[in-house]
mmCIF file of C-alpha atoms in Angstrom:
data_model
loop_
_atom_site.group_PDB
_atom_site.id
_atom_site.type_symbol
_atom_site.label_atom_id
_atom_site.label_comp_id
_atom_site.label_asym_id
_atom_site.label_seq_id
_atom_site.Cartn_x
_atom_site.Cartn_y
_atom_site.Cartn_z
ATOM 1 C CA UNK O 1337 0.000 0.000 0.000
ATOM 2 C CA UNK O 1338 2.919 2.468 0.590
ATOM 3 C CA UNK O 1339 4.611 2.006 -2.639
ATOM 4 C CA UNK O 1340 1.151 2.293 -4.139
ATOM 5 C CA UNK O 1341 0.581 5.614 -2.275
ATOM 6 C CA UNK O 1342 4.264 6.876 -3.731
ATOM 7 C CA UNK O 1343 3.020 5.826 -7.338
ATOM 8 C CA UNK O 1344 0.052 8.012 -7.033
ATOM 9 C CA UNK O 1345 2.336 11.095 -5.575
ATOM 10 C CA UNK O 1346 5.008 10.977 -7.861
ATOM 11 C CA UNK O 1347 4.072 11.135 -11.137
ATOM 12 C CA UNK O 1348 1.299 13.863 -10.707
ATOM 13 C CA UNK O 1349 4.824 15.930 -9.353
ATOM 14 C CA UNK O 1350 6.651 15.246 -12.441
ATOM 15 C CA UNK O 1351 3.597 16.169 -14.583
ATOM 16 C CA UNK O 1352 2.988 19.309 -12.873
ATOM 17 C CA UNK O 1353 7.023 19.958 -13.006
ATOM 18 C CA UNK O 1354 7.007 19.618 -16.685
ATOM 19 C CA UNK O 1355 3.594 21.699 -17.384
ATOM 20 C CA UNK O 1356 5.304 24.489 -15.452
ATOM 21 C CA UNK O 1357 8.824 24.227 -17.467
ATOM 22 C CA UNK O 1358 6.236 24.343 -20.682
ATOM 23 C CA UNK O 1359 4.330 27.361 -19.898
ATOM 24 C CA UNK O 1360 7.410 29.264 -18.426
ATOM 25 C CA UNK O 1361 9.727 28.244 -20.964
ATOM 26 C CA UNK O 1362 8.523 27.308 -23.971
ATOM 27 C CA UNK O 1363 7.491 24.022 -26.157
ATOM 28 C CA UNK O 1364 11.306 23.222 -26.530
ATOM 29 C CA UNK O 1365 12.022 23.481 -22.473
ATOM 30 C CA UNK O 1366 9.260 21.317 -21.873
ATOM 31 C CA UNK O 1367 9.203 18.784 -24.587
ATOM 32 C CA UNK O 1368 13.180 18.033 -23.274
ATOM 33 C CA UNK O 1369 11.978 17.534 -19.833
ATOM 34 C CA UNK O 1370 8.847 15.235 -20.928
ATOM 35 C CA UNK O 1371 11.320 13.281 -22.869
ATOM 36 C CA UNK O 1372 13.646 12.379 -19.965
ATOM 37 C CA UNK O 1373 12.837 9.092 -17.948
ATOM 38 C CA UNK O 1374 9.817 10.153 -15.778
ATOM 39 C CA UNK O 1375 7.347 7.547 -16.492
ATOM 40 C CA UNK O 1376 9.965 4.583 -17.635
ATOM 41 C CA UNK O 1377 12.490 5.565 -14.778
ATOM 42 C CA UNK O 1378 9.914 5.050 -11.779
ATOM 43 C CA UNK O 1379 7.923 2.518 -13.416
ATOM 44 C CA UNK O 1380 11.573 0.894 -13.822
ATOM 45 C CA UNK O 1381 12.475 0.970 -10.358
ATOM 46 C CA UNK O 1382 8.722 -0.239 -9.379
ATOM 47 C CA UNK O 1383 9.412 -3.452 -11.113
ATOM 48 C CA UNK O 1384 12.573 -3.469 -9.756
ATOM 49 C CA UNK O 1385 10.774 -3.690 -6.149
ATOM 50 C CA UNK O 1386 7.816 -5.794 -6.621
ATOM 51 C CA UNK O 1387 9.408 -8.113 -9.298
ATOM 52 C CA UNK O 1388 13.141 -8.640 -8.533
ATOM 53 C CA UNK O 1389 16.245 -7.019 -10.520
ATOM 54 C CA UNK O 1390 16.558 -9.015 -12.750
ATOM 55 C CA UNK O 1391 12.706 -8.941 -14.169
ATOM 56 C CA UNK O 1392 13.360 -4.711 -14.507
ATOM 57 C CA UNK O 1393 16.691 -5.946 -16.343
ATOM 58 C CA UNK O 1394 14.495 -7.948 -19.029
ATOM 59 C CA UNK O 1395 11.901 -4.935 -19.106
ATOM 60 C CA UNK O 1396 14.778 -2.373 -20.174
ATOM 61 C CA UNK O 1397 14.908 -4.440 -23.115
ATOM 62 C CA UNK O 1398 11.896 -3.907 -23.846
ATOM 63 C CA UNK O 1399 12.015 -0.603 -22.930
ATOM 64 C CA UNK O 1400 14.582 0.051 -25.745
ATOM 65 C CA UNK O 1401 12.044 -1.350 -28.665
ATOM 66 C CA UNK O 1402 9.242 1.184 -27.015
ATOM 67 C CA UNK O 1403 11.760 4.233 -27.453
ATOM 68 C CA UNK O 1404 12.467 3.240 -30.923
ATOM 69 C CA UNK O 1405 8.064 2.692 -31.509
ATOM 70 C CA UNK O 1406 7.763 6.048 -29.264
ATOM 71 C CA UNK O 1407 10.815 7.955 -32.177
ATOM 72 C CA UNK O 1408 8.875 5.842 -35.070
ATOM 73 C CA UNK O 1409 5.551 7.758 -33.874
ATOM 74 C CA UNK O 1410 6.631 10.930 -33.921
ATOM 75 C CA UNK O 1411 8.680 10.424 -37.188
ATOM 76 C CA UNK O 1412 4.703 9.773 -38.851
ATOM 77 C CA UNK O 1413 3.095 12.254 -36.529
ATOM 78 C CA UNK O 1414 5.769 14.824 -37.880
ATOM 79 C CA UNK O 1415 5.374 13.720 -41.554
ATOM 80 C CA UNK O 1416 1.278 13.438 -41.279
ATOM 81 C CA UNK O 1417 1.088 16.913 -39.568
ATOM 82 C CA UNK O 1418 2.427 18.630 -42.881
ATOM 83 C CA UNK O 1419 -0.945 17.945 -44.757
ATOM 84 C CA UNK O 1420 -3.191 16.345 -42.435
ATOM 85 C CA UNK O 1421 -5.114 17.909 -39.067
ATOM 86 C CA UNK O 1422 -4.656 17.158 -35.548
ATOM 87 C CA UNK O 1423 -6.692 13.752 -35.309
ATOM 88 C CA UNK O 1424 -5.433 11.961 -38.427
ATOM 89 C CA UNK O 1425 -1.956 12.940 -37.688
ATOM 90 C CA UNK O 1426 -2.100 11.339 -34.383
ATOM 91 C CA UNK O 1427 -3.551 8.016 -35.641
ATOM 92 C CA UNK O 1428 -0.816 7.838 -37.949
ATOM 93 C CA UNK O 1429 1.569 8.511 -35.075
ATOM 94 C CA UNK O 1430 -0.047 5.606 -33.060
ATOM 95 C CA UNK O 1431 0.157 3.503 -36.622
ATOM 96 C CA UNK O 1432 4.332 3.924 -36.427
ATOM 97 C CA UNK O 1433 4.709 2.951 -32.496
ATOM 98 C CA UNK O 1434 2.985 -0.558 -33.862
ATOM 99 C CA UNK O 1435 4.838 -0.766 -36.625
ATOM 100 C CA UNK O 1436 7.734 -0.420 -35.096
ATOM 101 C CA UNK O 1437 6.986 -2.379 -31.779
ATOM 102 C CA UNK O 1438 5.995 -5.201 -34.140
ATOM 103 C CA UNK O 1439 9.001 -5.146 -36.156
ATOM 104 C CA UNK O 1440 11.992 -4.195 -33.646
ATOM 105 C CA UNK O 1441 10.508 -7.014 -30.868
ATOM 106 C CA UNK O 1442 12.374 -9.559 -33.082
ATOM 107 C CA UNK O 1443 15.364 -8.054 -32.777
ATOM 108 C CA UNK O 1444 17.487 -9.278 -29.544
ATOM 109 C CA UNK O 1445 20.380 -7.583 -29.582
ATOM 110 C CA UNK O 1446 20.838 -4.462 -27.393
ATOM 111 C CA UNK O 1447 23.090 -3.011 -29.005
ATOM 112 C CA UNK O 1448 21.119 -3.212 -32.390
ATOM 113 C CA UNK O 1449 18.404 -1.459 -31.001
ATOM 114 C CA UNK O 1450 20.379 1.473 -29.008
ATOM 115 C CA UNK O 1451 21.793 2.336 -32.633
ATOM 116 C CA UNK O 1452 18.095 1.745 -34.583
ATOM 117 C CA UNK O 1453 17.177 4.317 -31.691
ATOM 118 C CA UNK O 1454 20.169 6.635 -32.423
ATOM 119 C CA UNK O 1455 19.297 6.644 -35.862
ATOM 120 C CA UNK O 1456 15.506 7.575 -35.946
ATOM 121 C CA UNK O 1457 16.556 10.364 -33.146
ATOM 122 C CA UNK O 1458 19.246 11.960 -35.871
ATOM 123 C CA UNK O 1459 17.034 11.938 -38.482
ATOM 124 C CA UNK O 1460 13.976 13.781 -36.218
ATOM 125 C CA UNK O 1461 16.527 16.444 -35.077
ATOM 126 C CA UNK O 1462 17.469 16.620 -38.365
ATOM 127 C CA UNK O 1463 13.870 17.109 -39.847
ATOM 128 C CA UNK O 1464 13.471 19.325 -36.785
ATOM 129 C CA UNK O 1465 16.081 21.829 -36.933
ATOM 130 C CA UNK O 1466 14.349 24.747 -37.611
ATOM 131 C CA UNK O 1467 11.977 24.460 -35.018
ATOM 132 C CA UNK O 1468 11.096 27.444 -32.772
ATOM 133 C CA UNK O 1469 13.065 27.735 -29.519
ATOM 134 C CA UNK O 1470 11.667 30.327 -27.298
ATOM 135 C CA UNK O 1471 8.543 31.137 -28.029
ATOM 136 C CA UNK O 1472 5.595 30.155 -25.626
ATOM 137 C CA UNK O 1473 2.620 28.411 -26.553
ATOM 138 C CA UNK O 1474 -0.897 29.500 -25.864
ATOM 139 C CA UNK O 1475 -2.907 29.041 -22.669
ATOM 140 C CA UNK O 1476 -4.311 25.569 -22.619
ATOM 141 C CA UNK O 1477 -7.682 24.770 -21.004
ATOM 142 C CA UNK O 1478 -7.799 24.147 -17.257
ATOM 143 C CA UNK O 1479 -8.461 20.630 -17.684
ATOM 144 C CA UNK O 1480 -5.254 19.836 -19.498
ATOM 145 C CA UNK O 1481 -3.204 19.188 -16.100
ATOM 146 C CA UNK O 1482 -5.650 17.528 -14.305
ATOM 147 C CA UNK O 1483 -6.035 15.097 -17.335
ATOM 148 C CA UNK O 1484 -2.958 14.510 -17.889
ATOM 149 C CA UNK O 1485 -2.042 13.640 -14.796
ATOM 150 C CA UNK O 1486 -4.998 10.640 -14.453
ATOM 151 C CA UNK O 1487 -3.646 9.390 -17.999
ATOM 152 C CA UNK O 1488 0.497 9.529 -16.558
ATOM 153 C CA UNK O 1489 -0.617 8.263 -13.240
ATOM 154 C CA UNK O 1490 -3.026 5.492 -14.843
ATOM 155 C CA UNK O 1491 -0.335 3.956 -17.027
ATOM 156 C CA UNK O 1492 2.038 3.728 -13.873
ATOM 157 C CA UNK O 1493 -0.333 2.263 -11.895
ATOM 158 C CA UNK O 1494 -1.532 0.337 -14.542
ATOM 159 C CA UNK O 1495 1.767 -1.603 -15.888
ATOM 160 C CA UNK O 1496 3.498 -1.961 -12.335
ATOM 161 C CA UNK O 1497 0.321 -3.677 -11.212
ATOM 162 C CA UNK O 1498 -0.029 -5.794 -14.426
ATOM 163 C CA UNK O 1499 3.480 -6.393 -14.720
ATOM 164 C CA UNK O 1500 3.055 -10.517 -13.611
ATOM 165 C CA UNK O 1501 0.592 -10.972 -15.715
ATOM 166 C CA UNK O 1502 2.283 -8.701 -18.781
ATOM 167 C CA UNK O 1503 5.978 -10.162 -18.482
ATOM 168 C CA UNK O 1504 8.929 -8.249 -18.318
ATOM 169 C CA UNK O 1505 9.191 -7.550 -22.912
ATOM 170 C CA UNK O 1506 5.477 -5.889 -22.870
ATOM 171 C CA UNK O 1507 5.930 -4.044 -19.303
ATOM 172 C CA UNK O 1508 9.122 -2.546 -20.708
ATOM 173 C CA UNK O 1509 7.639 -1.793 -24.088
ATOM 174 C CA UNK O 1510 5.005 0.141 -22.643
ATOM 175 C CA UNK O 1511 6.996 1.747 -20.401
ATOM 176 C CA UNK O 1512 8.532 4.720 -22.217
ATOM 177 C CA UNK O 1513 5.583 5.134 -24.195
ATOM 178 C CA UNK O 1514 4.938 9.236 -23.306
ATOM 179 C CA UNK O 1515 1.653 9.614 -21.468
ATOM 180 C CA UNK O 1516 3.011 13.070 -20.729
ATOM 181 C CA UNK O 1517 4.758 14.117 -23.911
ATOM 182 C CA UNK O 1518 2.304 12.660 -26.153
ATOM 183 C CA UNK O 1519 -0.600 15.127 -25.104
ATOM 184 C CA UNK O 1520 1.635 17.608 -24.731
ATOM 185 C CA UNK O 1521 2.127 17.828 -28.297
ATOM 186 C CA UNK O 1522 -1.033 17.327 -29.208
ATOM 187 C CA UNK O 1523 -2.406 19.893 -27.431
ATOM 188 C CA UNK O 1524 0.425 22.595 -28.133
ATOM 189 C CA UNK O 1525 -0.238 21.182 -31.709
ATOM 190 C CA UNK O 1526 -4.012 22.214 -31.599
ATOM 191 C CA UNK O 1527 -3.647 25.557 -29.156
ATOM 192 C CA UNK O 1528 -0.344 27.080 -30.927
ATOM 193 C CA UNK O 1529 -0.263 25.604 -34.508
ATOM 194 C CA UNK O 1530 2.663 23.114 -35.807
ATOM 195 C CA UNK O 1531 5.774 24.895 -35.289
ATOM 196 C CA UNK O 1532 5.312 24.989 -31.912
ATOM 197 C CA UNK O 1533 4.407 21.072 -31.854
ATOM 198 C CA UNK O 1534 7.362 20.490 -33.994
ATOM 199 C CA UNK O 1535 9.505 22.178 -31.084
ATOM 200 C CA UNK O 1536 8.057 20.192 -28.472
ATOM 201 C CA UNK O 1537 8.935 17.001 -30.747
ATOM 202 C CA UNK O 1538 12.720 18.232 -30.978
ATOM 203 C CA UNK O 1539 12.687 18.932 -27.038
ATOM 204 C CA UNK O 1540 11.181 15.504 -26.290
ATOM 205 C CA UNK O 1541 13.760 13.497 -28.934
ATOM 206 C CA UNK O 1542 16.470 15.404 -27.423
ATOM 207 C CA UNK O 1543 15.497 13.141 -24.276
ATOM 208 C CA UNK O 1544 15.884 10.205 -25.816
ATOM 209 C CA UNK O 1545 19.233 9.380 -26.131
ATOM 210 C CA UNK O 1546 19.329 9.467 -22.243
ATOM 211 C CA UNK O 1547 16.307 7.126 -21.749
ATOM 212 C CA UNK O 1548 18.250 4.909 -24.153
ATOM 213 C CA UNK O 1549 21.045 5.201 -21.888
ATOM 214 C CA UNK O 1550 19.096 4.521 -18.605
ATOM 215 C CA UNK O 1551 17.576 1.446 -19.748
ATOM 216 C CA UNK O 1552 20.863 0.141 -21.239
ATOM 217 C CA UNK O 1553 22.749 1.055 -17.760
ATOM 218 C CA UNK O 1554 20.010 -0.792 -16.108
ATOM 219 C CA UNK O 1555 20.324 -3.554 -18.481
ATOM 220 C CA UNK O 1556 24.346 -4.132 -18.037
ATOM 221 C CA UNK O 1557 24.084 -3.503 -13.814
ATOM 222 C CA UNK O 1558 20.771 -5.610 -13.394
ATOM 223 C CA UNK O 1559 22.208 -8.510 -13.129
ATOM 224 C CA UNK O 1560 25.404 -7.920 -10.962
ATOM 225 C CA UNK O 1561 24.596 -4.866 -8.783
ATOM 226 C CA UNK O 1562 22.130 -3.619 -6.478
ATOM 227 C CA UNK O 1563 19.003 -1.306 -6.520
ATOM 228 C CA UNK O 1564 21.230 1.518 -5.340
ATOM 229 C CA UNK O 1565 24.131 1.426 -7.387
ATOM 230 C CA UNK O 1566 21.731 0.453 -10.789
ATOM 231 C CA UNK O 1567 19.818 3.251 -10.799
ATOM 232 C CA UNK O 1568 21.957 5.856 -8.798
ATOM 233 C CA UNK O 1569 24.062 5.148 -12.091
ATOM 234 C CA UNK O 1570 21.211 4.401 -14.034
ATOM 235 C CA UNK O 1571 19.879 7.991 -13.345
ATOM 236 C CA UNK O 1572 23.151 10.087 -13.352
ATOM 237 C CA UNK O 1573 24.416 8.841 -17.095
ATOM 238 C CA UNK O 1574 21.013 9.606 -18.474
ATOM 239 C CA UNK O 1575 20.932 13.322 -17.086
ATOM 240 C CA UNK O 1576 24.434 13.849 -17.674
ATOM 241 C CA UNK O 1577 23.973 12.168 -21.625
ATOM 242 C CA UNK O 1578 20.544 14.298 -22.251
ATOM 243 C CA UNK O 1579 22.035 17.749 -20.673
ATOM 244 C CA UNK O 1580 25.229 17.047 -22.864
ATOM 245 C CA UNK O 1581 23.092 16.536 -26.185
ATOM 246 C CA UNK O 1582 20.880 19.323 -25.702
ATOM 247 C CA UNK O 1583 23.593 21.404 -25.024
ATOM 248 C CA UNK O 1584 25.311 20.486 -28.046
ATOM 249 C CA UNK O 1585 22.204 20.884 -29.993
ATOM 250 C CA UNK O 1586 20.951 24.126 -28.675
ATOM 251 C CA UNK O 1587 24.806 25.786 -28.967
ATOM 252 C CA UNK O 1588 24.892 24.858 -32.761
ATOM 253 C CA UNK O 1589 21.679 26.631 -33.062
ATOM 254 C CA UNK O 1590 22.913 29.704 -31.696
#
């Protein structure tokens, strides 16, 4: 019942934390903090307790196909929103997570997958580069928070609980999928027009190289180390790898 109660007051915190970095800094600022670990890390570390190490260390595998499905969707959300509307371009989004969840779960090589994840994140930064970077996006309605929190909270709940029953490949696939960056582009997309959903896109990708990092930290200490030392490292490497990259990326822009 206590870890339960901590599932239910964490990820409404992170939620809020990355609502408030949107509307005080822009669709950039917040789409780089949605696409950090703050669904996949906890729900990581859940497993972790209620399942055993190495079940979390199977799940990060998994994990890795979801980022690649997660880059796929908004490579066809991106590509959709040039001619199509808000609706069809995000069931064409939802189209390339499948896709790409069907295809990459064959693949069962790590290593394979971090570089199929590399790749699809250089070629949306590339098809992203001329995104807006400090403009703000328009006031969204005041039940935007409160429903994104049920939907972020919901999936937490939701694939810790059902994590037995799911296995560790579909816990971890479902993991990284973004409950919080997902309708945050969506709804910057229909509020503030494309450019400023095509920012939050480059600020959420620009996350993914760390939660590709996380999950393969997690994978390569699982099975030798302890809670502490896995994620403690886990954690630091994909902070340090996503504040390098946007760093990189944001300096080249000036």
């Amino acid at each position: 019942m206590g870890l339960l109660a901590v599932k239910l007051a964490v990820t409404p915190l992170l939620m809020a934390l990355v609502t408030l970095v949107n509307r005080r800094f822009g669709s950039a600022a917040g789409g780089i903090v949605a696409g950090l670990p703050l669904t996949s890390g906890p729900i990581s570390i859940y497993l972790a307790l209620e399942q055993g190490l190495p079940f979390a260390g199977e799940a990060a595998h998994g994990s890795l196909v979801g980022v690649g499905a997660v880059l796929a969707s908004y490579l066809a959300y991106l590509l959709a929103s040039r001619r199509l509307s808000v609706l069809p371009s995000c069931l064409t989004g939802l189209f390339g997570f499948v896709v790409w969840a069907v295809a990459a779960g064959r693949i069962d090589t790590d290593t394979a997958l971090v570089l199929l994840d590399l790749a699809l994140t250089g070629l949306l930064l590339a098809l992203t580069r001329s995104a807006p970077t400090g403009s703000r996006p328009a006031r969204l309605p005041a039940w935007d928070l409160p429903a994104r929190i049920a939907v972020s909270t919901g999936l937490v709940v939701l694939v810790t609980l059902g994590a037995p029953l799911l296995g560790p490949a579909l816990s971890g696939l479902l993991a990284p999928v973004p409950v919080i960056a997902w309708p945050l582009i969506v709804f910057v997309h229909a509020q503030s027009g494309r450019p400023e959903a095509v920012a939050t896109i480059r600020g959420t990708v620009s996350g993914a190289v760390g939660l590709c990092a996380f999950n393969l930290a997690v994978i390569r200490l699982a099975p030798t180390e302890g809670m502490t030392v896995t994620y403690a490292v886990a954690l630091a490497v994909s902070l340090a790898v996503s504040l390098v990259l946007v760093g990189v990326i944001y300096r080249r822009r000036a």
